[in-house]
Amino acid sequence: MYRLLNIEFQKLKHSRASKILIITYFVLLTSIALIAAIKFDIGPIKFHLAEMGIFNFPYIWHFNSYIAAIFKLFLAIVIVSMMANEYSNKTLKQNLIDGLSKKEFILSKFYTVIVFALISTVFLFVVSMILGLCFSNYTELSIIFSDMEFLLAFFIKLVGFFSFCLFLGILVKRSAFALGFLFVWQFIEGIAFGILRWKTDAETATSVMQFFPLNSMSNLIKQPFSRLSAVQSVANQVGEKFDFDYAVHWYEIAIVLAWTAIFIVLSYRLLKMRDL
Amino acid sequence: MEPILTINNLTKKFGYLTAVKDLSFTINKGNVYGILGPNGSGKSTTLGIVLNVVNKTSGDFHWFDGKTSTHNALKKVGAIIERPNFYPYMTAYQNLKLVCQIKEVDYSKIEEKLEIVELLDRKDSKFSTFSLGMKQRLAIASALLNDPEILILDEPTNGLDPKGIHQIREIIKEIASNGTTILLASHLLDEVEKVCTHVVVLRKGEKLYSGRVDEMISSYGFFELKCDKQDELVTFLESHGSFGTVKVKDRLITAFLNEPLESASFNKLLFEQGFVLSHLVQRKESLEEQFLTLTNNK
């Protein structure tokens, strides 16, 4: 496993485009901290986002993992192109001739995906921890380490999404088209939801849609905004009450893990079946 | 003899097109093999199958004693097929380092092999800046990294200029003289003739011949003769039992042998008969002539 990771790392290390994208990604992750700096101070209206409670433990785990997941697209580009470029440079063929098996090839990519997801999660943990310790109103250990399931969900979400990217890279063989396909797929899921909603009711539509790959991934971490006490108090004033399930459920994780397995197995099947 | 590659009844179909049909042959250690055939005769497909990049339709093959998996066996094989494929954004050295990691070979080999192909001074240049000849030489260095048991070359001189062709051939001869088994696929017959001891001839995916180059067609060669008394000599040759056809073209007589005959004793015989030769050459058919005879006959 170390050998396979090393091979993949060697391929990425020297590619300038990948390096820039990876660095950008981590800089953006750090930039979550910049939200703390948002501060309006116009006469009597004082607004400081960091003091609105968004960096309170344990809410910060939910909020930060939701925001951080938006940036995953940068790594997705790296992953799609690291797969598709093997086709366009024909280096996949050369790797196989040099004695890498097709299984090892897929595994080396999959391990890289896991490492990317793992580093992102650790990074997110560190950034959130620092932000939390600076701004949180509660710093008791039991509160800090509650709701940690959002980090697990973040990790699973990234692994699932990147596996989907890997699969598209193999399926389409061209990075640009593969990324295009990703957006088209997002669209297809949207349309599917629309049709289901129209033909049946909202409840059936949601319960069917949770099995779609991109939808299942976004279900893992739900929007955190309406959970904010400030938002809720405003809602209470206008007589609106949110009744929203924010929790990460085991079956949602299971669905994403199932998709991950499907994408990796399909990638391997596809590679095995094809003549190069 | 120790077999390196054994192929049994291998068949590959692309849709309704049969690229390789029921092919069987064995590659033994220490020989230099040529796979000959016109374009589209299934050479590259056959190599692709044994190199794990093309799926076979039926039949089987195994490397060495058949106990190792194909991808592990390939670590002991060096192969170049068609164009050289490397990561364009990496330098020559970085590319070879990657191959070392895949083949599980020590990095110390890299400089040694770059030296052989005369690329050591360019080791830190990006692959994308190389000329085709340099790329092909880098591919050879890469194939040699693991000191392979067998070196497989598919059209190694395709697309190169005369200097590049010459360089590659010299490298191949050098490697062959070290006792490395070589399998060379080519449609360039003089290339094969210059380096190969054994040959497999393919046409439309079928094997026409496999064996030693000099036994390819049952022939004892021919004499090229010139003599002042041309007509008498032709009559004499036609009546002589050792000769089959006799052709005359521009005062050059070509007489094909039916049985072995030494040029010295033949010269002596003619002199005793009163024929004084101004030109005597004994030759075997070139590989090209043999190849054409073979591919036309069947």
XYZ file of C-alpha atoms in Angstrom:
574
model
C 0.000 0.000 0.000
C 2.886 2.319 0.791
C 4.429 1.506 -2.595
C 1.180 2.311 -4.436
C 0.754 5.611 -2.593
C 4.341 6.465 -3.308
C 3.850 5.845 -7.027
C 0.790 8.068 -7.142
C 2.454 10.750 -5.028
C 5.415 10.749 -7.412
C 3.027 11.355 -10.322
C 1.267 14.251 -8.573
C 4.327 15.865 -7.045
C 5.785 16.995 -10.329
C 2.586 18.200 -11.967
C 2.373 21.950 -11.595
C -1.370 22.168 -12.256
C -2.156 19.618 -9.536
C 0.167 21.310 -7.087
C -1.480 24.700 -7.594
C -4.974 23.245 -7.201
C -4.046 21.339 -4.064
C -2.442 24.386 -2.477
C -5.434 26.554 -3.431
C -7.733 24.022 -1.829
C -5.932 24.073 1.491
C -5.617 27.847 1.449
C -9.382 28.047 0.933
C -9.967 25.647 3.809
C -7.920 27.922 6.020
C -9.869 30.905 4.727
C -12.887 29.733 6.710
C -11.093 31.512 9.513
C -11.541 34.744 7.598
C -15.283 34.608 8.275
C -14.269 35.589 11.777
C -13.087 38.888 10.407
C -16.489 39.832 8.942
C -17.532 42.787 10.983
C -19.888 45.658 10.217
C -19.687 48.668 12.399
C -22.053 51.298 11.032
C -23.009 53.690 13.763
C -25.510 52.006 16.070
C -25.571 48.722 14.110
C -22.761 46.489 15.247
C -22.468 43.186 13.510
C -19.640 40.772 14.153
C -20.175 37.348 12.601
C -17.741 35.588 14.901
C -19.831 36.692 17.859
C -23.111 35.447 16.399
C -22.294 32.005 17.720
C -21.178 30.342 14.507
C -17.887 29.393 16.135
C -19.499 27.957 19.243
C -18.702 24.356 20.060
C -20.197 22.007 19.004
C -22.032 23.958 16.292
C -18.711 24.844 14.673
C -18.164 21.195 13.610
C -21.382 21.283 11.653
C -20.882 24.769 10.217
C -17.247 24.319 9.172
C -17.673 20.884 7.636
C -20.593 22.224 5.613
C -18.611 25.221 4.330
C -15.403 23.228 3.765
C -17.232 20.674 1.632
C -17.958 23.402 -0.923
C -14.264 23.626 -1.736
C -14.002 19.922 -2.591
C -14.429 20.820 -6.239
C -10.793 21.930 -6.385
C -9.578 18.494 -5.395
C -12.166 16.938 -7.690
C -10.424 18.592 -10.641
C -7.102 17.143 -9.502
C -8.606 13.675 -9.156
C -10.459 13.675 -12.457
C -7.362 14.861 -14.292
C -5.004 12.467 -12.568
C -7.173 9.679 -13.925
C -7.983 11.091 -17.355
C -4.383 12.155 -18.028
C -3.246 8.567 -17.633
C -5.398 7.867 -20.668
C -4.410 10.872 -22.730
C -0.676 10.454 -22.039
C -1.078 6.693 -22.569
C 0.896 6.242 -19.399
C -1.745 3.856 -18.115
C -0.652 1.455 -20.838
C 2.997 1.955 -19.946
C 2.298 1.431 -16.225
C 0.623 -1.881 -16.979
C 3.461 -2.981 -19.252
C 5.962 -2.045 -16.564
C 4.298 -4.524 -14.247
C 1.545 -2.698 -12.354
C -1.610 -4.803 -12.284
C -4.958 -3.224 -13.123
C -6.073 -3.805 -9.562
C -2.977 -2.079 -8.180
C -3.590 0.806 -10.544
C -7.129 1.402 -9.265
C -6.013 0.869 -5.675
C -3.222 3.417 -6.000
C -5.811 5.981 -7.095
C -8.294 4.978 -4.416
C -5.686 5.142 -1.651
C -4.800 8.630 -2.851
C -8.466 9.611 -2.626
C -8.593 8.333 0.944
C -5.408 10.187 1.857
C -6.789 13.420 0.360
C -10.012 13.011 2.322
C -8.125 12.161 5.483
C -5.778 15.135 5.265
C -8.745 17.434 4.552
C -10.564 16.103 7.607
C -7.546 16.518 9.882
C -6.993 19.988 8.458
C -10.610 20.905 9.063
C -10.377 19.556 12.595
C -7.325 21.695 13.374
C -8.747 24.893 11.812
C -12.098 24.469 13.564
C -10.437 23.672 16.860
C -8.344 26.832 16.750
C -11.292 28.986 15.680
C -13.477 27.410 18.331
C -10.965 27.937 21.097
C -10.647 31.589 20.086
C -14.333 32.462 19.717
C -16.481 29.796 21.341
C -18.541 30.729 24.397
C -18.275 27.195 25.740
C -14.910 25.507 26.113
C -15.713 22.520 28.321
C -14.095 19.363 26.959
C -17.385 17.446 26.845
C -18.928 20.182 24.706
C -15.889 20.567 22.445
C -15.884 16.884 21.580
C -19.607 16.449 21.047
C -21.153 16.333 17.572
C -17.922 14.982 16.137
C -19.948 12.823 13.727
C -19.931 15.778 11.347
C -16.211 15.238 10.800
C -16.824 11.566 10.033
C -19.597 12.582 7.642
C -17.219 15.068 6.015
C -14.634 12.348 5.487
C -17.154 9.885 4.035
C -18.628 12.598 1.839
C -15.221 13.431 0.354
C -14.300 9.779 -0.217
C -17.627 9.177 -1.941
C -17.433 12.274 -4.090
C -13.820 11.683 -5.132
C -14.585 8.049 -5.975
C -17.334 9.324 -8.243
C -14.750 11.635 -9.872
C -12.325 8.725 -10.334
C -15.029 6.678 -11.986
C -15.961 9.538 -14.315
C -12.272 9.994 -15.190
C -12.040 6.356 -16.253
C -15.416 6.317 -17.968
C -14.973 9.485 -20.021
C -11.138 9.481 -20.350
C -11.006 13.270 -20.842
C -10.795 15.593 -17.840
C -12.872 18.405 -19.267
C -15.655 16.114 -20.432
C -15.598 14.202 -17.157
C -16.063 17.413 -15.174
C -18.791 18.445 -17.597
C -20.459 15.119 -17.004
C -20.323 15.779 -13.274
C -22.344 18.985 -13.733
C -24.724 17.299 -16.124
C -25.257 14.569 -13.546
C -26.051 17.173 -10.903
C -28.613 18.494 -13.336
C -30.056 15.041 -13.991
C -30.564 14.517 -10.270
C -32.268 17.904 -10.056
C -34.610 17.034 -12.922
C -35.283 13.600 -11.459
C -36.298 15.261 -8.208
C -38.539 17.667 -10.091
C -40.303 14.881 -11.924
C -40.753 12.785 -8.785
C -42.064 15.785 -6.930
C -44.541 16.466 -9.721
C -45.723 12.877 -10.146
C -45.863 11.961 -6.453
C -45.570 13.968 -3.236
C -42.596 15.686 -1.613
C -42.076 12.934 0.921
C -41.779 10.107 -1.625
C -39.547 12.298 -3.788
C -37.142 12.958 -0.923
C -37.049 9.343 0.161
C -36.264 8.160 -3.370
C -33.777 10.924 -4.025
C -31.687 10.038 -0.992
C -30.448 7.030 -2.931
C -28.981 9.102 -5.776
C -25.205 9.492 -5.536
C -24.803 13.275 -5.372
C -27.955 13.711 -3.334
C -26.875 11.105 -0.812
C -23.556 12.889 -0.436
C -25.140 16.284 0.149
C -27.618 14.720 2.601
C -24.746 13.749 4.878
C -24.184 17.291 6.100
C -27.355 19.397 5.995
C -27.400 23.152 5.834
C -26.442 24.539 9.254
C -27.837 28.068 8.939
C -31.318 27.573 10.324
C -29.752 25.927 13.351
C -28.044 29.141 14.380
C -29.664 30.577 17.494
C -29.651 34.079 15.997
C -31.546 32.883 12.949
C -33.923 30.892 15.093
C -34.737 33.828 17.297
C -35.507 35.930 14.255
C -37.728 33.131 12.967
C -39.505 32.924 16.303
C -40.279 36.606 16.158
C -42.026 36.285 12.822
C -43.871 33.262 14.132
C -42.035 30.710 12.033
C -40.630 27.597 13.641
C -37.973 25.392 12.033
C -38.420 21.710 12.431
C -35.380 20.364 10.651
C -33.441 17.172 11.161
C -29.738 18.077 11.182
C -28.334 14.808 12.469
C -26.070 12.504 10.519
C -27.869 9.195 10.219
C -26.190 5.809 9.891
C -28.200 4.888 6.802
C -27.060 8.054 5.044
C -23.451 7.030 5.659
C -24.260 3.505 4.483
C -25.732 4.795 1.202
C -22.640 6.874 0.446
C -20.319 3.991 1.352
C -22.312 1.734 -0.955
C -21.901 4.245 -3.801
C -18.165 4.459 -3.087
C -17.861 0.682 -3.378
C -19.946 0.681 -6.571
C -17.814 3.392 -8.198
C -14.525 1.700 -7.356
C -15.684 -1.746 -8.459
C -17.161 -0.322 -11.664
C -13.889 1.522 -12.376
C -11.980 -1.718 -11.975
C -14.443 -3.640 -14.162
C -14.249 -0.976 -16.841
C -10.462 -0.976 -16.821
C -10.353 -4.754 -16.940
C -12.788 -4.956 -19.805
C -11.152 -2.362 -22.027
C -8.397 -2.960 -24.551
C -5.815 -0.229 -24.373
C 16.114 -24.818 -23.393
C 14.423 -22.595 -20.853
C 11.132 -21.152 -22.113
C 10.453 -17.478 -21.416
C 7.099 -17.067 -23.099
C 4.699 -19.773 -24.206
C 1.641 -18.960 -26.302
C -1.037 -21.578 -26.964
C -3.876 -21.197 -29.484
C -4.208 -17.500 -28.781
C -7.130 -15.772 -30.501
C -8.258 -12.157 -30.404
C -11.360 -10.814 -32.079
C -12.268 -7.156 -32.410
C -15.945 -7.451 -33.225
C -16.111 -9.508 -36.406
C -12.461 -8.903 -37.230
C -10.069 -11.619 -36.114
C -6.758 -9.921 -35.359
C -4.951 -13.001 -34.053
C -6.033 -16.476 -35.062
C -5.094 -19.611 -33.128
C -1.494 -18.530 -32.620
C 1.018 -20.750 -30.840
C 4.759 -20.349 -30.382
C 7.431 -20.437 -27.704
C 10.203 -17.976 -26.959
C 13.307 -19.580 -25.474
C 16.046 -17.991 -23.456
C 19.077 -16.597 -25.218
C 17.728 -16.226 -28.768
C 16.886 -13.092 -30.676
C 13.414 -13.418 -32.142
C 11.759 -11.401 -34.824
C 8.026 -11.214 -35.373
C 7.515 -10.402 -39.006
C 4.407 -9.410 -40.801
C 2.906 -6.636 -42.856
C 0.964 -3.846 -41.143
C -2.201 -5.188 -39.581
C -0.970 -8.765 -39.339
C -1.540 -8.948 -35.579
C 1.983 -8.337 -34.288
C 1.121 -5.521 -31.917
C -2.094 -7.189 -30.795
C -0.184 -10.342 -29.875
C 2.358 -8.328 -27.915
C -0.444 -6.301 -26.309
C -2.078 -9.491 -25.055
C 1.062 -10.926 -23.479
C 1.833 -7.508 -21.985
C -1.501 -7.336 -20.168
C -3.002 -4.370 -22.036
C -5.256 -6.203 -24.513
C -7.733 -8.872 -23.419
C -7.551 -12.203 -25.224
C -10.672 -13.799 -26.683
C -9.515 -17.378 -26.195
C -6.400 -19.474 -25.796
C -3.744 -18.821 -23.204
C -0.181 -17.746 -22.614
C 2.237 -17.832 -19.725
C 5.516 -16.224 -18.833
C 8.506 -18.239 -17.648
C 7.398 -21.435 -15.905
C 3.796 -20.231 -15.662
C 3.836 -19.994 -11.871
C 3.990 -16.206 -11.567
C 1.093 -13.871 -12.322
C 1.371 -11.890 -15.532
C 1.921 -8.535 -13.845
C 4.661 -9.908 -11.614
C 6.317 -11.595 -14.591
C 6.232 -8.256 -16.418
C 8.522 -6.821 -13.766
C 11.209 -9.079 -15.246
C 10.365 -8.008 -18.782
C 11.370 -4.841 -20.571
C 8.978 -3.691 -23.260
C 8.474 -0.792 -25.610
C 5.382 -0.699 -27.727
C 4.659 1.793 -30.461
C 5.225 5.332 -29.206
C 7.163 6.009 -26.042
C 4.700 6.872 -23.262
C 5.905 8.964 -20.348
C 4.624 11.801 -18.179
C 5.401 14.920 -20.247
C 5.754 17.215 -17.230
C 8.366 15.054 -15.532
C 12.078 14.953 -16.323
C 13.808 11.902 -17.760
C 15.165 11.046 -14.325
C 11.790 11.458 -12.578
C 10.075 9.305 -15.183
C 12.607 6.524 -14.747
C 12.318 6.826 -10.965
C 8.597 6.143 -11.296
C 9.284 3.066 -13.421
C 11.751 1.896 -10.740
C 8.989 2.185 -8.154
C 6.597 0.172 -10.283
C 9.161 -2.512 -11.086
C 10.566 -2.433 -7.566
C 14.124 -1.801 -8.721
C 16.816 0.240 -7.026
C 17.241 3.865 -8.194
C 20.971 3.335 -8.724
C 20.226 1.740 -12.106
C 18.829 4.957 -13.567
C 22.094 6.728 -14.342
C 23.709 3.534 -15.604
C 20.933 2.971 -18.148
C 20.773 6.629 -19.182
C 24.479 6.339 -19.924
C 23.865 3.372 -22.277
C 21.366 5.356 -24.363
C 23.498 8.520 -24.170
C 20.921 10.629 -22.368
C 22.765 11.187 -19.113
C 23.449 14.854 -19.877
C 19.711 15.432 -20.470
C 18.448 13.621 -17.382
C 16.993 16.775 -15.828
C 15.176 17.937 -18.960
C 11.441 17.509 -19.169
C 10.225 14.636 -21.314
C 8.090 17.033 -23.375
C 11.256 18.766 -24.632
C 12.725 15.573 -26.120
C 12.912 14.745 -29.814
C 11.302 11.510 -31.008
C 14.680 9.777 -31.180
C 15.480 10.802 -27.613
C 12.057 9.707 -26.422
C 12.590 6.309 -28.007
C 16.020 6.018 -26.393
C 14.550 6.966 -23.034
C 11.984 4.206 -23.563
C 14.816 1.740 -24.125
C 16.573 2.931 -20.959
C 13.304 2.484 -19.092
C 12.863 -1.037 -20.459
C 16.402 -1.938 -19.396
C 16.068 -0.649 -15.815
C 15.311 -4.049 -14.350
C 18.015 -5.865 -16.390
C 15.170 -7.778 -18.051
C 15.192 -11.454 -18.944
C 13.604 -10.484 -22.226
C 13.394 -7.223 -24.086
C 10.321 -6.710 -26.259
C 10.493 -4.075 -28.958
C 7.571 -3.211 -31.185
C 8.654 -1.249 -34.243
C 11.453 0.479 -32.331
C 12.687 2.506 -35.275
C 9.299 3.654 -36.551
C 9.290 7.320 -37.413
C 12.965 7.920 -36.692
C 15.475 9.588 -38.996
C 18.409 7.533 -40.365
C 20.703 8.614 -37.542
C 18.098 7.693 -34.951
C 17.493 4.335 -36.638
C 21.199 3.629 -36.614
C 21.547 4.557 -32.939
C 18.655 2.330 -31.900
C 20.021 -0.613 -33.920
C 23.443 -0.258 -32.367
C 21.875 -0.272 -28.919
C 19.832 -3.374 -29.764
C 22.899 -5.207 -31.087
C 24.821 -4.239 -27.981
C 22.067 -5.620 -25.762
C 21.772 -8.799 -27.829
C 25.523 -9.399 -27.562
C 25.165 -9.419 -23.782
C 22.951 -12.493 -24.064
C 19.598 -10.835 -23.367
C 16.667 -12.511 -25.095
C 15.050 -10.114 -27.517
C 11.694 -10.165 -29.242
C 11.555 -7.660 -32.067
C 8.364 -6.988 -33.981
C 8.875 -5.197 -37.237
C 7.821 -4.925 -40.809
C 11.323 -3.817 -41.748
C 12.918 -7.035 -42.914
C 16.516 -5.909 -43.078
C 16.169 -4.826 -39.471
C 15.117 -8.310 -38.443
C 17.678 -9.945 -40.730
C 20.495 -8.002 -39.130
C 19.777 -8.947 -35.550
C 17.498 -11.972 -35.324
C 18.332 -15.662 -35.154
C 14.745 -16.873 -35.034
C 11.628 -15.575 -36.665
C 7.861 -15.871 -36.429
C 6.043 -14.862 -39.591
C 2.445 -13.691 -39.338
C -0.110 -12.794 -41.937
C -3.662 -11.720 -41.122
C -3.255 -13.028 -37.593
C -2.125 -16.473 -38.687
C 1.290 -17.990 -38.194
C 3.014 -18.888 -41.449
C 6.349 -19.920 -40.030
C 8.284 -20.063 -36.808
C 11.837 -21.255 -36.456
C 15.380 -20.327 -37.401
C 15.845 -17.521 -39.900
C 18.124 -19.581 -42.162
C 15.666 -22.489 -42.338
C 12.708 -20.372 -43.278
C 12.319 -21.826 -46.754
C 13.941 -25.056 -47.864
C 16.499 -23.628 -50.215
C 20.159 -24.202 -50.903
C 20.728 -20.740 -52.271
C 21.967 -19.821 -55.736
C 25.066 -18.917 -57.758
C 25.584 -15.702 -59.669
C 27.987 -16.270 -62.557
C 29.553 -14.341 -65.419
C 31.507 -15.961 -68.215
C 32.556 -15.160 -71.811
C 31.038 -18.392 -73.108
C 27.598 -17.571 -71.723
C 25.354 -19.714 -73.909
C 27.477 -22.857 -73.532
C 27.550 -22.349 -69.761
C 23.766 -22.052 -69.588
C 23.355 -25.256 -71.573
C 25.853 -26.994 -69.300
C 24.079 -25.803 -66.122
C 20.680 -26.853 -67.383
C 21.966 -30.370 -68.015
C 23.681 -30.537 -64.609
C 21.624 -32.352 -61.947
C 22.366 -29.975 -59.077
C 20.578 -27.036 -60.613
C 16.941 -26.176 -61.013
C 16.033 -22.971 -62.776
C 18.671 -20.947 -64.559
C 17.994 -17.299 -65.374
C 19.973 -14.918 -67.517
C 19.711 -11.190 -67.121
C 22.150 -8.578 -68.444
C 24.989 -11.072 -68.868
C 24.491 -12.263 -65.288
C 23.558 -15.917 -64.914
C 21.579 -16.868 -61.807
C 21.450 -20.608 -61.140
C 19.307 -21.994 -58.295
C 20.546 -25.090 -56.479
C 18.528 -28.252 -55.921
C 21.074 -29.747 -53.543
C 24.058 -28.470 -51.540
C 27.115 -27.598 -53.590
C 30.348 -25.941 -52.477
C 31.481 -22.953 -54.505
C 35.108 -24.195 -54.550
C 34.273 -27.583 -56.016
C 31.805 -26.001 -58.435
C 34.494 -23.587 -59.649
C 36.928 -26.484 -60.103
C 34.345 -28.446 -62.090
C 33.640 -25.525 -64.419
C 37.333 -24.881 -64.980
C 37.856 -28.525 -65.905
C 34.977 -28.197 -68.377
C 36.743 -25.213 -69.952
C 34.654 -22.402 -68.488
C 36.652 -19.520 -67.038
C 34.490 -17.378 -64.777
C 34.864 -13.670 -64.431
C 32.287 -13.530 -61.586
C 31.239 -16.117 -59.023
C 29.030 -15.443 -56.007
C 27.171 -17.971 -53.899
C 24.212 -16.502 -52.046
C 21.165 -17.395 -50.053
C 17.896 -15.603 -50.613
C 17.604 -12.463 -48.506
C 14.984 -12.463 -45.806
C 12.907 -10.202 -47.972
C 12.886 -12.675 -50.829
C 12.159 -15.538 -48.454
C 9.398 -13.567 -46.774
C 7.731 -12.730 -50.075
C 7.960 -16.341 -51.230
C 6.393 -17.455 -47.974
C 3.594 -14.922 -47.865
C 2.737 -15.391 -51.530
C 2.681 -19.168 -51.473
C -0.044 -19.538 -48.917
